Coordinates of C-alpha atoms in Angstrom, one line a residue:
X1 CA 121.3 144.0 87.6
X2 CA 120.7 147.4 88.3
X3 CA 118.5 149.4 86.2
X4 CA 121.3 152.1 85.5
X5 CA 123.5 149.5 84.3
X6 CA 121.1 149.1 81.4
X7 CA 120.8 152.5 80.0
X8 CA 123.3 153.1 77.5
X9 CA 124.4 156.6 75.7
X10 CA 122.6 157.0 72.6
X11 CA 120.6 154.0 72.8
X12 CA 116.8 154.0 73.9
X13 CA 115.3 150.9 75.9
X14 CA 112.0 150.1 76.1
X15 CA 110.2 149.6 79.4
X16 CA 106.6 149.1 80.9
X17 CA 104.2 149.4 84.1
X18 CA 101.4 146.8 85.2
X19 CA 99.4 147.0 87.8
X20 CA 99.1 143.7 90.1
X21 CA 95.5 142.2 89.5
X22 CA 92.6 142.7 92.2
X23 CA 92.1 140.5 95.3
X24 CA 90.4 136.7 94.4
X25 CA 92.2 137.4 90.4
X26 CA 94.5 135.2 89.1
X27 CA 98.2 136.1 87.9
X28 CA 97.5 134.3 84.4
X29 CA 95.7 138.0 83.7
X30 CA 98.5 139.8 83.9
X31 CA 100.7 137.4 81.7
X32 CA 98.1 137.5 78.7
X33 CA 99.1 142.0 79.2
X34 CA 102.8 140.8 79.2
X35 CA 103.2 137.9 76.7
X36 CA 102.8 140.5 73.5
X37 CA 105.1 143.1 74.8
X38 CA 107.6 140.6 75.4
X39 CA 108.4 140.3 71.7
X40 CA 110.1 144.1 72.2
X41 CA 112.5 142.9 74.6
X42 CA 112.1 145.5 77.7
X43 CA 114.6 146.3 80.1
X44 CA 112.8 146.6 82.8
X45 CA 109.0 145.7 84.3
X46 CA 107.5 148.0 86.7
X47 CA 105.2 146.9 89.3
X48 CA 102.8 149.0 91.2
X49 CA 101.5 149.3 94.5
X50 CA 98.4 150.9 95.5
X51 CA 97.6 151.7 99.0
X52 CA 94.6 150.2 100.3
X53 CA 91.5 152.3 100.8
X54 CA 88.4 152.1 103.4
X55 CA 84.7 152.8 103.6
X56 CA 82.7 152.4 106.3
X57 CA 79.7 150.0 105.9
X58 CA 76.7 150.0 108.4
X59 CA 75.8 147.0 110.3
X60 CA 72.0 146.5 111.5
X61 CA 73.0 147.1 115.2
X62 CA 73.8 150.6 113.8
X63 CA 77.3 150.5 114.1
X64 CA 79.7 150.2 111.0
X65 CA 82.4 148.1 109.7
X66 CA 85.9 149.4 108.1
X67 CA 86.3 147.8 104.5
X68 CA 89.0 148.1 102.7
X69 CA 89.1 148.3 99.2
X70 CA 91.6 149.4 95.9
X71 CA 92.5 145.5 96.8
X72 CA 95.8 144.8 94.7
X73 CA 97.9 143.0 96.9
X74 CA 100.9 140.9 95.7
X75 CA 103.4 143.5 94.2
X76 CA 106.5 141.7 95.8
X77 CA 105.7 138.3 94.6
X78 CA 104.3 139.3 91.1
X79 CA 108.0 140.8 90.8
X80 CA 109.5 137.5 91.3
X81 CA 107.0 136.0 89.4
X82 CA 108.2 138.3 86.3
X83 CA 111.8 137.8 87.2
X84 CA 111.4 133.9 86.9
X85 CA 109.2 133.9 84.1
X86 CA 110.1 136.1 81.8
X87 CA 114.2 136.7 83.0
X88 CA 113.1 140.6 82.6
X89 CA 114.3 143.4 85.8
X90 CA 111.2 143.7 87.7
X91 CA 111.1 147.3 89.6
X92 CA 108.2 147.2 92.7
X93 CA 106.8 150.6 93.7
X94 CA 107.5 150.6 97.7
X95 CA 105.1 153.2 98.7
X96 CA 104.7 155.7 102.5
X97 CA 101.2 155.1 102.8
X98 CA 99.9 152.3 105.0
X99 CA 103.5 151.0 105.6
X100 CA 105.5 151.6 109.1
X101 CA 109.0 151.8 109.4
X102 CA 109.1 148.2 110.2
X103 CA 107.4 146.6 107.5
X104 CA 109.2 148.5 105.2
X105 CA 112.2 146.9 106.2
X106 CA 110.6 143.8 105.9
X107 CA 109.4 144.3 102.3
X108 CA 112.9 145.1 101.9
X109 CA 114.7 142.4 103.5
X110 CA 112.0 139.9 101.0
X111 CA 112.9 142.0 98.3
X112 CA 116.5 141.4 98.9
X113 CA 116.1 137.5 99.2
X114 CA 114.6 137.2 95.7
X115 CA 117.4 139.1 94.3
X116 CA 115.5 142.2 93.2
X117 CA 118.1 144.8 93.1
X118 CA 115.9 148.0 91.6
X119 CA 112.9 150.3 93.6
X120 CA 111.3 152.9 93.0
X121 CA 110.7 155.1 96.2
X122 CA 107.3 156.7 95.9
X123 CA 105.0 158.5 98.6
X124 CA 101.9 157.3 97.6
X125 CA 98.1 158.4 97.4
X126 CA 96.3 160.2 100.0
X127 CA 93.2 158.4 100.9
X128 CA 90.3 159.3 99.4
X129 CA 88.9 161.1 103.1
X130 CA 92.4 162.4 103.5
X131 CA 92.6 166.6 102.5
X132 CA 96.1 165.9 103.2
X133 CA 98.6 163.0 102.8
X134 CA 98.6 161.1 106.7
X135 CA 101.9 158.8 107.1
X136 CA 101.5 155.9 109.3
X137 CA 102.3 155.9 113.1
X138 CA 106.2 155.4 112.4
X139 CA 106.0 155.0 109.3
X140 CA 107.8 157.4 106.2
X141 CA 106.2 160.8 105.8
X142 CA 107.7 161.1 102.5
X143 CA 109.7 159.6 99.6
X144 CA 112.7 161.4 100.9
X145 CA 111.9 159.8 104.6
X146 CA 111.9 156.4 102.4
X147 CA 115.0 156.7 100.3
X148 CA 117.0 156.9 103.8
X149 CA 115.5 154.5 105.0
X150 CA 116.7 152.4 101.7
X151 CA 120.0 153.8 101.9
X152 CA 120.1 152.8 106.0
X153 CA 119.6 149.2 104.7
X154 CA 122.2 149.6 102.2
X155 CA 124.8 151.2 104.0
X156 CA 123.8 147.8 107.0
X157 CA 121.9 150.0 109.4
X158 CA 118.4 148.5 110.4
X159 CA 114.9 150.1 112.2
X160 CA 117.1 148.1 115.1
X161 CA 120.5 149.6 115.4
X162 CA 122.2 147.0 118.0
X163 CA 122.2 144.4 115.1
X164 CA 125.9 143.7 114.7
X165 CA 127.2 142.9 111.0
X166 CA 123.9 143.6 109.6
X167 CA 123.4 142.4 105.6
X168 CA 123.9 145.4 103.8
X169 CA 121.7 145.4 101.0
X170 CA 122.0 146.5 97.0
X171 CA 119.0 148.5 95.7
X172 CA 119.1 150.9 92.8
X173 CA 116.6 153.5 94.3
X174 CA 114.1 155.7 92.1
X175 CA 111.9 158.2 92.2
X176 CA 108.6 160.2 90.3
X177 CA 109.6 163.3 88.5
X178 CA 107.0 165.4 87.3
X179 CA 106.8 167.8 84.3
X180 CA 104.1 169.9 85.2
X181 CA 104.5 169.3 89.0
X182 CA 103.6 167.6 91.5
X183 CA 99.9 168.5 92.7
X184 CA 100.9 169.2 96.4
X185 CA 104.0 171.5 95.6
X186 CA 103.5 175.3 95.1
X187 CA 105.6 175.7 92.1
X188 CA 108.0 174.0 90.0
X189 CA 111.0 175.6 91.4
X190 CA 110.0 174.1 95.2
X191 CA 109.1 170.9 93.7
X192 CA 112.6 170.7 92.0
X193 CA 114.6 171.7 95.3
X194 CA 112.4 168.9 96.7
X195 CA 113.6 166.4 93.8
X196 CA 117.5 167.8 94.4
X197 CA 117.0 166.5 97.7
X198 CA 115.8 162.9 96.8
X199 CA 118.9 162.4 94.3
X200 CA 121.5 164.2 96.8
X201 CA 120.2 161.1 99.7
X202 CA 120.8 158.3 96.7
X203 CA 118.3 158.3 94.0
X204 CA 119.8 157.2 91.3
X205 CA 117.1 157.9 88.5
X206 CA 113.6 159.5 87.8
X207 CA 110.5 158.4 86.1
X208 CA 108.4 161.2 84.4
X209 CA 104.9 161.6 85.3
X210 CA 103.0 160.9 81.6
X211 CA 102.8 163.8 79.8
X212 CA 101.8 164.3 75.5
X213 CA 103.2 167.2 75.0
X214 CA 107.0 166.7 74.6
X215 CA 108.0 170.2 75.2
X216 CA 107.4 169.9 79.0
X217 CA 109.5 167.1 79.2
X218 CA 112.5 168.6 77.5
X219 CA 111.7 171.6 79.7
X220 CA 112.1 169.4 82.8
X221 CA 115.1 168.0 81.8
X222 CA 116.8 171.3 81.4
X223 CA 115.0 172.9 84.6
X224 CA 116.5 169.4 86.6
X225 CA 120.1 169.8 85.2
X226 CA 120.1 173.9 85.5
X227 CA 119.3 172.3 89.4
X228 CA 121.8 170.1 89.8
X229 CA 120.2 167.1 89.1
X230 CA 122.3 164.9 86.8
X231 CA 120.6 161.3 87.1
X232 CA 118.7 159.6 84.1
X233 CA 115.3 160.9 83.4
X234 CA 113.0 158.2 82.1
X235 CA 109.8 159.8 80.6
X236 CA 106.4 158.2 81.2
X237 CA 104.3 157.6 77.7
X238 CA 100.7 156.4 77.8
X239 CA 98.6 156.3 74.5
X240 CA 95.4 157.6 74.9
X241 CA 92.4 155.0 73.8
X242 CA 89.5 156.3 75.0
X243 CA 87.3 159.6 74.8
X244 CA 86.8 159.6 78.5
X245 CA 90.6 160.0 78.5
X246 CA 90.1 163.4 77.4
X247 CA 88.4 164.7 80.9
X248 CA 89.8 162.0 83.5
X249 CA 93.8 162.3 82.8
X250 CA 94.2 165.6 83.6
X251 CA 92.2 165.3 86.9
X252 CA 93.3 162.4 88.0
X253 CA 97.1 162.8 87.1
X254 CA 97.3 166.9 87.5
X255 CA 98.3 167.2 83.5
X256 CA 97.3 168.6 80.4
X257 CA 96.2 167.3 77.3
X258 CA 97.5 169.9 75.0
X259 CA 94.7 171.2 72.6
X260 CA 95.5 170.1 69.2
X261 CA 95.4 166.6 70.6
X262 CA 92.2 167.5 72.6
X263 CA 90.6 169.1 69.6
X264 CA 91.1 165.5 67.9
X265 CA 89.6 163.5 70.3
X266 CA 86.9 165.5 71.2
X267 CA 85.8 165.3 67.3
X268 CA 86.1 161.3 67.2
X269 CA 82.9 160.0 67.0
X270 CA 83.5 157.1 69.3
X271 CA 86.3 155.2 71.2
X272 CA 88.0 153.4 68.5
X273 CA 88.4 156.4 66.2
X274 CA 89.6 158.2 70.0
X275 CA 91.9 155.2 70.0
X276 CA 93.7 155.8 66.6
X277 CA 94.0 159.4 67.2
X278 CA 95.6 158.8 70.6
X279 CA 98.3 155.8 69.2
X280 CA 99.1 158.2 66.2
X281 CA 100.0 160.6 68.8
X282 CA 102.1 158.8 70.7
X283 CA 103.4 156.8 68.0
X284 CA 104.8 161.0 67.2
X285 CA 105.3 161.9 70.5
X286 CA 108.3 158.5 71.1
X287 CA 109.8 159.2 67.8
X288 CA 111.0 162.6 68.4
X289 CA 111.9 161.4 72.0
X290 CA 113.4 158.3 70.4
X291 CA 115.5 160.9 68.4
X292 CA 116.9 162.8 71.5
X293 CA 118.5 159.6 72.8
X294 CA 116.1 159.7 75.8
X295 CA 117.1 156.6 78.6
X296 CA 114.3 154.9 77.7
X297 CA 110.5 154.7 77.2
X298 CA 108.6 153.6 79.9
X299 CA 104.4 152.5 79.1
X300 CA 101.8 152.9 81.4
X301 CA 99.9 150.0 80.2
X302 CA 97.4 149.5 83.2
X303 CA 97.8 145.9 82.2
X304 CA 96.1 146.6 78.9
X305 CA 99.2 146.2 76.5
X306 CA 97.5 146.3 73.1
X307 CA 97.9 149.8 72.7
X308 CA 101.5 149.5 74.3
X309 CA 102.5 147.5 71.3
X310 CA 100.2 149.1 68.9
X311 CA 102.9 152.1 69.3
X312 CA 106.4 150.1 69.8
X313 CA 106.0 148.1 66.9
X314 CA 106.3 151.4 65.0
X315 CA 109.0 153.0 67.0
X316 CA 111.8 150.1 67.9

């Protein structure tokens, strides 16, 4: 079932995000971050994908050896996995980075087998020695460059065109928004023309960046639709549980934590009291989004639900 088919007017679902566990970890991980927010009865389960990274290690001989690491393979089958546990929508990121043209069809075509119907379409990380995004050698440069791709196979046109009576596949495509923009546009307005763009080539819904101050998304909303851009906007909630949180967010996600909610967790004397500040927050933050009849509430739980469920089991 496709993921717009869910969403209802006046009615807000309830979804989440995990993250597939590292290399050599088991699955049974990830269920014990599922099992409690499966009481809530979510729409949909997302399902990242992180690109794999590389250091170079010396070897005595003095040369050096290319090791990868950020090791979370397993995104496609973890999907199915949810699917057949759990009878829950499963949405895998499909991601530029690291992926040619090629194997994204193949992802695709496996995709398409186990009857997963919804994707979001994302770009992807630079590298960590990468200045500058680097797509693969004929692979996507962009999300944009992916959707086609997506719509090719769903309109029966393959990476080999001479295939006669190609399978024409069924995904519901999404894509990132983001609030207080993306970190490589120069502005809002260009990163919205580049959004308008994405929806015109067949997205069919957005999922917000996290952001806590719910201004900024109601902001976006009206900036998207002033643009043209009439598709569900999903906004992206994460509570905040530790102190750290306070200084690595905003770095690492390009966002701001908006100061009476800094002020508060930089008085809590330790994690836990951060914890309680940043649940009460959020716990505020979904009710008046609950109230405006958003599409849903989608959780980055980092496959640490407790928090997740700290907050639903106040709001649905």
């Amino acid at each position: 079932m496709k993921l717009t088919e869910h969403l209802q007017p006046n009615k807000t679902l309830f979804s989440f995000e995990v993250l597939p566990p590292l290399k050599g970890k088991s699955i049974d991980s990830l269920y014990k971050a599922i099992d409690p927010l499966m009481d809530f009865n979510p729409s949909f389960v997302d399902v990242t994908y992180h690109r794999e990274d590389y250091i170079e290690r010396p070897r005595k001989d003095g040369g050096y050896d290319k090791i990868s690491t950020k090791k979370r393979p397993g995104t496609v089958a973890i999907c199915a996995a949810i699917m057949n546990k759990y009878h829950v929508e499963a949405v895998p990121h499909l991601i530029c980075g690291g992926f040619n043209k090629d194997e994204t069809e193949n992802a695709l075509i496996d995709l398409a087998f186990l009857g997963i119907e919804n994707v979001l379409a994302l770009r992807g990380d630079n590298r960590r020695d990468e200045r500058h995004f680097t797509p693969e050698i004929d692979g996507n440069a962009n999300s944009l460059d992916l959707i086609r791709q997506i719509v090719d196979m769903n309109n029966g046109v393959y990476q080999d065109q001479e295939l006669e009576n190609a399978n024409e596949t069924n995904f519901c495509i999404g894509v990132a928004g983001y609030p207080e923009k993306h970190i490589d546009a120069p502005n809002m307005d260009s990163d919205l023309k580049f959004l308008k763009r994405k929806v015109d080539a067949g997205a069919k819904f957005i999922t917000t960046q996290m952001f806590f101050d719910n201004k900024k998304y109601f902001d976006y909303v009206d900036k998207c639709r002033a643009a043209g851009i009439n598709v569900p906007i999903i906004p992206g909630i994460k509570p905040i549980t530790k102190k750290a949180h306070l200084r690595n967010l905003p770095k690492i996600f390009n966002m701001d934590i908006p100061e009476p909610l800094a002020s508060e967790l930089h008085n809590a004397k330790d994690d836990v009291a951060a914890r309680q500040v940043g649940i009460e927050w959020c716990i505020q933050q979904c009710k008046e989004l609950k109230a405006a009849h958003v599409p849903a509430l989608h959780f980055y739980t980092m496959s640490y639900s407790s928090a997740t469920k700290d907050v639903v089991s106040h709001i649905l």
